Amino acid sequence: MKAVVAPEELEEYFDRLWPILRSITGEGVRRSHDILSEIIPLERIEIPSGTECFDWVVPKEWVVREAYLIDPGGKRILDIAENNLHLVNYSVPFRGVISRRDLDAHLYSRPDLPEAIPYVTSYYEPRWGFCLSHIQRDALPEGDYQVVIDTDLIEGSLTIGEAVLPGETESEVLISTYTCHPSMANNELSGPLVSAFLYRELKSLEKRRFTYRFLFLPETIGSVAYLQLRGGELKKKLLAGYVVTCVGDSGPFNYKKTRHGNHLADRAALHALEVDGRVDAYKVHDFFPDGGSDERQYCSPGFNLPVGSLMRTMYRDYAEYHTSMDDKNFINFNAMSDTIEVYAKIMETLEQSEIWDRVDPRCEPQLSKHGLYPSLGTIDREQVSAMMWVLNYSDGTREIAEIARLSGLSIDQISNAAQQCAKAGLIVPLGHLDREGES
Amino acid sequence: MKAVVAPEELEEYFDRLWPILRSITGEGVRRSHDILSEIIPLERIEIPSGTECFDWVVPKEWVVREAYLIDPGGKRILDIAENNLHLVNYSVPFRGVISRRDLDAHLYSRPDLPEAIPYVTSYYEPRWGFCLSHIQRDALPEGDYQVVIDTDLIEGSLTIGEAVLPGETESEVLISTYTCHPSMANNELSGPLVSAFLYRELKSLEKRRFTYRFLFLPETIGSVAYLQLRGGELKKKLLAGYVVTCVGDSGPFNYKKTRHGNHLADRAALHALEVDGRVDAYKVHDFFPDGGSDERQYCSPGFNLPVGSLMRTMYRDYAEYHTSMDDKNFINFNAMSDTIEVYAKIMETLEQSEIWDRVDPRCEPQLSKHGLYPSLGTIDREQVSAMMWVLNYSDGTREIAEIARLSGLSIDQISNAAQQCAKAGLIVPLGHLDREGES
Amino acid sequence: MKAVVAPEELEEYFDRLWPILRSITGEGVRRSHDILSEIIPLERIEIPSGTECFDWVVPKEWVVREAYLIDPGGKRILDIAENNLHLVNYSVPFRGVISRRDLDAHLYSRPDLPEAIPYVTSYYEPRWGFCLSHIQRDALPEGDYQVVIDTDLIEGSLTIGEAVLPGETESEVLISTYTCHPSMANNELSGPLVSAFLYRELKSLEKRRFTYRFLFLPETIGSVAYLQLRGGELKKKLLAGYVVTCVGDSGPFNYKKTRHGNHLADRAALHALEVDGRVDAYKVHDFFPDGGSDERQYCSPGFNLPVGSLMRTMYRDYAEYHTSMDDKNFINFNAMSDTIEVYAKIMETLEQSEIWDRVDPRCEPQLSKHGLYPSLGTIDREQVSAMMWVLNYSDGTREIAEIARLSGLSIDQISNAAQQCAKAGLIVPLGHLDREGES
């Protein structure tokens, strides 16, 4: 599997998705999913406002028509038509005239980053407000301002997009990303783009051992709602999962481990990073619950799903995070294409990470009898080695990647050897063995 | 909890306890317990002579009235009224005249430490003897010596002093020290003093989660007898325990681990040493059974209780050990006060080391709904982090100290966060959860 | 136990065994066993041709009378009477005249080692061929060659030599070596020689705790056949085992671990290497299934026996391997004698590696009561320490070697202390305890 996604194609979709005002609910999300559905056939799950999900309640759906201020000089400013970060996300409707002084309590800026418009949300507390650069805020004259926030909070629903790519088994790999962020680039248009194109790559495979589940949902409330709906099923089937976020730039990779710490999900990700020629250096982080994204829900102690997260430059590791400065300049479509390939490499590693069982585990089989021993004089030592490793360690406990690690051979070599041994009837996938009375 | 014990107060009690001739049984022990009972209300457990305790038998009670020699010149020497180390502890009664030469077999001195009177005992083999400095021994003239050892071995009892400070739960912390040593300072008046004042500090706490059991007993035979009496109960209830010995001087701390090696008892002690400002350097020792004190009985394989020992300068690490040179000059009451504070810090760590369970462990709770999320603009990041760590790792397996270690935050931060989460009803102490059918 | 095998004696047996043409079956093996039986009483197990052994079938027995070529000049060359490596082992019978060109397909030489005659076998594919130095091959003139290979493949049997040295218990130690190699020295006359003389050393012991099973068999098919016959029994009884191969030279030791990785077999071998004065440096290898000898069968996942292998210069670590250059010059009988002593040291370590149980594990016993405490004044501190370690850690899980490691004392000290404690009735060997209701 060799992912090849043209940077131009990524850019084209980026440009179309960029201007849309997204939030955790609403039409912006649905329009974004519609565009992404050209790449990945997202089925919609609509969860009604007011639905209880564990400790949470799905909020009303946010409808935005327009929002701006008229300054004392009569000029329209902070218009969301210009930059959708100007409005505090989930602002309640408001129309009225307000003094510069009273307005100030509704303004959000970043003195430490005076040119950036910050990204502010207030999903669960009714508020309204405007975000602007600190420079602009300082320059706002005294006088009365006319506020126009033409929004609504209606009984609607929260939208989750889901696509399932079936494989030979029901064991699942989860790819989860989020589509609730308005116009920002690394965090977060990169995640949906990488995820959608990863789907296309996986779909192009002739066969898949595992089933791949892709989720495009609003951060936190979306994964909470999904877990309420299907957490039990996921717990049963999930082999490995990844939250795809902050994957847009060309910075070094960061891998945040699952809460298990040394799960197949982690081993596969680290293996892909190690063997992939595109990766120079990367950092590994133990699971942490304070900060991050939906892995916090997947890895909550009641589920403890094996979900990690492979990123480039992490949330909070860059100053532009959650501001208007996380824009197209911050990201790099060539690097994004590489990231897709690394994710594809993880999936390839997982695909090859079968655990096998010797049909008769006693002694070595006689390779030549099974046509497995190269004839005298043309011995490929590594090929024989790989078979020996497979035959000894296919004991129902070690996956291909682990045998590769033990042997010092590559996953490809071990995987090929396993295929040969399986064809010869010497090993079968774990659980396919019908031994009499063996434990 | 901040222990403040005035060095002067320690010194006052030291001076009163010092001259008493103690042994593993007898009135000296009882008088010492009476004095200590001004600080800690010791209840007496009297175990009759002849009682079988596992492989041991409680010896007869030793009664000492007087003991000395009259030298050939008619001078009274080696009088226990002068120094109670002069008499071999547990000497059988003897009166008679004996030549210098025959006397020699009954004399004990230390050529390597010629000015010190050694401390010698013979609890289980009937003997009599005198201890003296090697210099004095060398100077003893030829001639006949009159021996007066007015002792008795009677059917009496062995005395254990016990005080229990009840807490909210029956889980117990054990503090064990010994009161069988006559006039020596580091080993051992320091242990009873530190233990008694630690009791006072713990008693002053508004509330205690755990029950604290204090034992003042004769070394070895005392702990053996106590384990015979209550070992089973201790095994059920004991959360952590410490043998308090060699805690009188200003040397660096030494922590001898429990036989488990990484028990809560060990983690709490090491945590206290690490975070306490009074501790510059310390050494950690794996459990060893050859040498040491009552932890050898508590940690015998049939009990294997989680009992460690925090010391200053250890038995055998100082030349003055078990001689008259282990006296008031060797110890330091300021340091002893500090040691009490470090022990109090261990107890504080234990008190905070609750293991919690999420009431509903699925996904994160919505903090703002429970009044736990600081309002916009006044976020204390570390406070939120601490709550996130508590909520994710309160899975019934990790105590507060462990979560602190994982998170890199302080025990106080994690403990405070846990208290907040508990108030909000999100977590409950381990075992208080009434989940249906959950394992 | 101190093995003393005179190098001269090793050399004498080497010289007698050297010229015999051995294979995986046949008279050469039986004659070799006859000679070795002067040292070790090998009982023969004959397994008939055609017997199925797991995935294998015992091949027909190979009978060799003579084999050579007559070159175009009428000269007899490549005669097995000169060097038995000249004939491809297991060559089918052939008589005929063949051109130089057609002959070439039946010749085996090593261009990389032009002076060496390679060792080539074809047990399971009917072939005939001759092995020769590359120099000689290049010099073979054009013309017709008369081929004489007077061999037979008959319904016979495969020969295994077995000797069992009984001990006090049925727990077994396995020594396995192979006798299928014709005239080569390090790999492999060294293994049978070292094994045979190790038997003699062990036999000379006054008593043995364990039973020692010695196997002399053809590589691979021999151990496969033996496992078919007695693998289940071995699985039940085997405490530790070693494959003795490549033990003839004076190179540094190499220890290949069991598949368990930290089994008693491994700890005993590493202990012997560490404490033996003859060993300067050694390398340790994790178990590998690609390459090696019969441990590949013993350690196949269906048996997973604790079998390691202590070698000197390993197969494939030397260029002369499997050629005529692995001859008497390559080996060293003084070093071989040392190797026997190191193997004896492993056995000694195993013998001392009893796991003990305290009869009553609660508290320390009163040593003096049992005559174990040295009387006052003559205390041997280390002796008492060793007893304390034994008494605390004889908890049914730790063998003597492990207690020695924990304590920092020698295996001898710990072992002696255990003997004393056992004599006093304080500890009994694991499994000999009849505790009521204890787990």
PDB file of N, CA and C in Angstrom, chain A residues 358 360-366 369-370 376 381 385 388-389 391-393 395 398, chain C residues 54-56 108 124 127 224 227 259 287-290 296-297 299-303:
ATOM      1  N   ARG A 358       0.444 -22.290  15.323  1.00  0.00           N
ATOM      2  CA  ARG A 358       0.906 -23.500  14.645  1.00  0.00           C
ATOM      3  C   ARG A 358      -0.196 -24.547  14.707  1.00  0.00           C
ATOM      4  N   ASP A 360       0.244 -27.849  14.316  1.00  0.00           N
ATOM      5  CA  ASP A 360       0.858 -28.763  15.281  1.00  0.00           C
ATOM      6  C   ASP A 360       2.118 -28.088  15.782  1.00  0.00           C
ATOM      7  N   PRO A 361       2.114 -27.655  17.012  1.00  0.00           N
ATOM      8  CA  PRO A 361       3.228 -26.815  17.473  1.00  0.00           C
ATOM      9  C   PRO A 361       4.447 -27.605  17.926  1.00  0.00           C
ATOM     10  N   ARG A 362       4.441 -28.909  17.756  1.00  0.00           N
ATOM     11  CA  ARG A 362       5.529 -29.728  18.275  1.00  0.00           C
ATOM     12  C   ARG A 362       6.643 -29.901  17.243  1.00  0.00           C
ATOM     13  N   CYS A 363       7.843 -29.543  17.598  1.00  0.00           N
ATOM     14  CA  CYS A 363       9.030 -29.595  16.726  1.00  0.00           C
ATOM     15  C   CYS A 363       8.845 -28.684  15.511  1.00  0.00           C
ATOM     16  N   GLU A 364       9.900 -28.593  14.721  1.00  0.00           N
ATOM     17  CA  GLU A 364       9.810 -27.853  13.461  1.00  0.00           C
ATOM     18  C   GLU A 364       9.143 -28.740  12.416  1.00  0.00           C
ATOM     19  N   PRO A 365       8.393 -28.154  11.506  1.00  0.00           N
ATOM     20  CA  PRO A 365       7.948 -28.951  10.360  1.00  0.00           C
ATOM     21  C   PRO A 365       9.140 -29.194   9.426  1.00  0.00           C
ATOM     22  N   GLN A 366       8.996 -30.200   8.590  1.00  0.00           N
ATOM     23  CA  GLN A 366      10.054 -30.469   7.615  1.00  0.00           C
ATOM     24  C   GLN A 366       9.801 -29.591   6.404  1.00  0.00           C
ATOM     25  N   LYS A 369       9.530 -30.871   2.685  1.00  0.00           N
ATOM     26  CA  LYS A 369       8.328 -31.657   2.424  1.00  0.00           C
ATOM     27  C   LYS A 369       7.157 -30.766   2.005  1.00  0.00           C
ATOM     28  N   HIS A 370       7.113 -29.553   2.530  1.00  0.00           N
ATOM     29  CA  HIS A 370       6.026 -28.622   2.230  1.00  0.00           C
ATOM     30  C   HIS A 370       6.407 -27.647   1.125  1.00  0.00           C
ATOM     31  N   LEU A 376      18.867 -26.722  -2.631  1.00  0.00           N
ATOM     32  CA  LEU A 376      20.294 -26.609  -2.365  1.00  0.00           C
ATOM     33  C   LEU A 376      20.977 -25.642  -3.336  1.00  0.00           C
ATOM     34  N   ARG A 381      18.885 -17.095   2.845  1.00  0.00           N
ATOM     35  CA  ARG A 381      18.983 -17.278   4.299  1.00  0.00           C
ATOM     36  C   ARG A 381      17.893 -16.521   5.058  1.00  0.00           C
ATOM     37  N   SER A 385      15.149 -17.895   7.567  1.00  0.00           N
ATOM     38  CA  SER A 385      15.114 -17.344   8.918  1.00  0.00           C
ATOM     39  C   SER A 385      13.710 -16.867   9.265  1.00  0.00           C
ATOM     40  N   MET A 388      11.482 -19.670  10.029  1.00  0.00           N
ATOM     41  CA  MET A 388      11.804 -20.286  11.310  1.00  0.00           C
ATOM     42  C   MET A 388      11.228 -19.462  12.466  1.00  0.00           C
ATOM     43  N   TRP A 389      11.359 -18.148  12.352  1.00  0.00           N
ATOM     44  CA  TRP A 389      10.823 -17.276  13.393  1.00  0.00           C
ATOM     45  C   TRP A 389       9.303 -17.382  13.457  1.00  0.00           C
ATOM     46  N   LEU A 391       7.468 -19.868  12.494  1.00  0.00           N
ATOM     47  CA  LEU A 391       7.023 -21.188  12.944  1.00  0.00           C
ATOM     48  C   LEU A 391       7.239 -21.373  14.443  1.00  0.00           C
ATOM     49  N   ASN A 392       8.276 -20.776  14.974  1.00  0.00           N
ATOM     50  CA  ASN A 392       8.506 -20.948  16.411  1.00  0.00           C
ATOM     51  C   ASN A 392       7.622 -20.026  17.244  1.00  0.00           C
ATOM     52  N   TYR A 393       7.396 -18.814  16.772  1.00  0.00           N
ATOM     53  CA  TYR A 393       6.682 -17.844  17.608  1.00  0.00           C
ATOM     54  C   TYR A 393       5.210 -17.687  17.268  1.00  0.00           C
ATOM     55  N   ASP A 395       2.564 -18.828  18.263  1.00  0.00           N
ATOM     56  CA  ASP A 395       2.050 -19.633  19.373  1.00  0.00           C
ATOM     57  C   ASP A 395       0.785 -19.018  19.959  1.00  0.00           C
ATOM     58  N   ARG A 398       1.775 -13.902  19.817  1.00  0.00           N
ATOM     59  CA  ARG A 398       2.625 -12.830  19.281  1.00  0.00           C
ATOM     60  C   ARG A 398       2.211 -12.452  17.867  1.00  0.00           C
TER      61      ARG A 398
ATOM     62  N   PHE C  54       5.920 -36.670  14.238  1.00  0.00           N
ATOM     63  CA  PHE C  54       5.315 -35.368  13.942  1.00  0.00           C
ATOM     64  C   PHE C  54       5.312 -35.151  12.429  1.00  0.00           C
ATOM     65  N   ASP C  55       5.946 -34.073  11.969  1.00  0.00           N
ATOM     66  CA  ASP C  55       5.902 -33.774  10.538  1.00  0.00           C
ATOM     67  C   ASP C  55       6.939 -34.578   9.745  1.00  0.00           C
ATOM     68  N   TRP C  56       7.723 -35.382  10.427  1.00  0.00           N
ATOM     69  CA  TRP C  56       8.874 -36.022   9.807  1.00  0.00           C
ATOM     70  C   TRP C  56       8.690 -37.536   9.680  1.00  0.00           C
ATOM     71  N   TYR C 108      30.581 -30.094  -5.264  1.00  0.00           N
ATOM     72  CA  TYR C 108      30.346 -29.001  -4.310  1.00  0.00           C
ATOM     73  C   TYR C 108      31.678 -28.512  -3.773  1.00  0.00           C
ATOM     74  N   TYR C 124      16.978 -35.876   2.588  1.00  0.00           N
ATOM     75  CA  TYR C 124      15.575 -36.102   2.244  1.00  0.00           C
ATOM     76  C   TYR C 124      15.292 -35.966   0.744  1.00  0.00           C
ATOM     77  N   ARG C 127      19.985 -37.801  -4.049  1.00  0.00           N
ATOM     78  CA  ARG C 127      21.038 -37.102  -4.820  1.00  0.00           C
ATOM     79  C   ARG C 127      22.314 -37.880  -4.649  1.00  0.00           C
ATOM     80  N   VAL C 224      13.665 -34.807  17.109  1.00  0.00           N
ATOM     81  CA  VAL C 224      12.248 -34.910  16.737  1.00  0.00           C
ATOM     82  C   VAL C 224      11.724 -36.299  17.111  1.00  0.00           C
ATOM     83  N   LEU C 227      11.461 -36.734  20.872  1.00  0.00           N
ATOM     84  CA  LEU C 227      10.323 -35.999  21.433  1.00  0.00           C
ATOM     85  C   LEU C 227       9.008 -36.717  21.122  1.00  0.00           C
ATOM     86  N   ARG C 259      13.922 -20.548  25.440  1.00  0.00           N
ATOM     87  CA  ARG C 259      12.842 -19.702  24.909  1.00  0.00           C
ATOM     88  C   ARG C 259      12.120 -18.954  26.035  1.00  0.00           C
ATOM     89  N   PHE C 287      17.052 -16.563  22.829  1.00  0.00           N
ATOM     90  CA  PHE C 287      16.703 -17.696  21.993  1.00  0.00           C
ATOM     91  C   PHE C 287      16.397 -17.245  20.564  1.00  0.00           C
ATOM     92  N   PHE C 288      16.942 -17.960  19.591  1.00  0.00           N
ATOM     93  CA  PHE C 288      16.585 -17.704  18.188  1.00  0.00           C
ATOM     94  C   PHE C 288      16.307 -19.051  17.541  1.00  0.00           C
ATOM     95  N   PRO C 289      15.278 -19.115  16.705  1.00  0.00           N
ATOM     96  CA  PRO C 289      14.918 -20.396  16.098  1.00  0.00           C
ATOM     97  C   PRO C 289      15.563 -20.609  14.731  1.00  0.00           C
ATOM     98  N   ASP C 290      16.176 -19.592  14.171  1.00  0.00           N
ATOM     99  CA  ASP C 290      16.752 -19.728  12.831  1.00  0.00           C
ATOM    100  C   ASP C 290      18.245 -19.981  12.969  1.00  0.00           C
ATOM    101  N   ARG C 296      16.102 -26.109  18.903  1.00  0.00           N
ATOM    102  CA  ARG C 296      14.986 -25.659  18.065  1.00  0.00           C
ATOM    103  C   ARG C 296      13.802 -26.614  18.177  1.00  0.00           C
ATOM    104  N   GLN C 297      14.079 -27.895  18.363  1.00  0.00           N
ATOM    105  CA  GLN C 297      12.983 -28.853  18.544  1.00  0.00           C
ATOM    106  C   GLN C 297      12.486 -28.820  19.985  1.00  0.00           C
ATOM    107  N   CYS C 299      12.613 -26.481  22.070  1.00  0.00           N
ATOM    108  CA  CYS C 299      11.970 -25.201  22.368  1.00  0.00           C
ATOM    109  C   CYS C 299      10.876 -24.854  21.363  1.00  0.00           C
ATOM    110  N   SER C 300      10.439 -25.804  20.564  1.00  0.00           N
ATOM    111  CA  SER C 300       9.303 -25.508  19.678  1.00  0.00           C
ATOM    112  C   SER C 300       8.098 -25.221  20.557  1.00  0.00           C
ATOM    113  N   PRO C 301       7.174 -24.405  20.066  1.00  0.00           N
ATOM    114  CA  PRO C 301       6.119 -23.907  20.967  1.00  0.00           C
ATOM    115  C   PRO C 301       5.286 -25.015  21.605  1.00  0.00           C
ATOM    116  N   GLY C 302       5.187 -26.158  20.954  1.00  0.00           N
ATOM    117  CA  GLY C 302       4.387 -27.242  21.522  1.00  0.00           C
ATOM    118  C   GLY C 302       5.051 -27.911  22.717  1.00  0.00           C
ATOM    119  N   PHE C 303       6.360 -27.734  22.865  1.00  0.00           N
ATOM    120  CA  PHE C 303       7.059 -28.298  24.025  1.00  0.00           C
ATOM    121  C   PHE C 303       7.582 -27.175  24.921  1.00  0.00           C
TER     122      PHE C 303
END
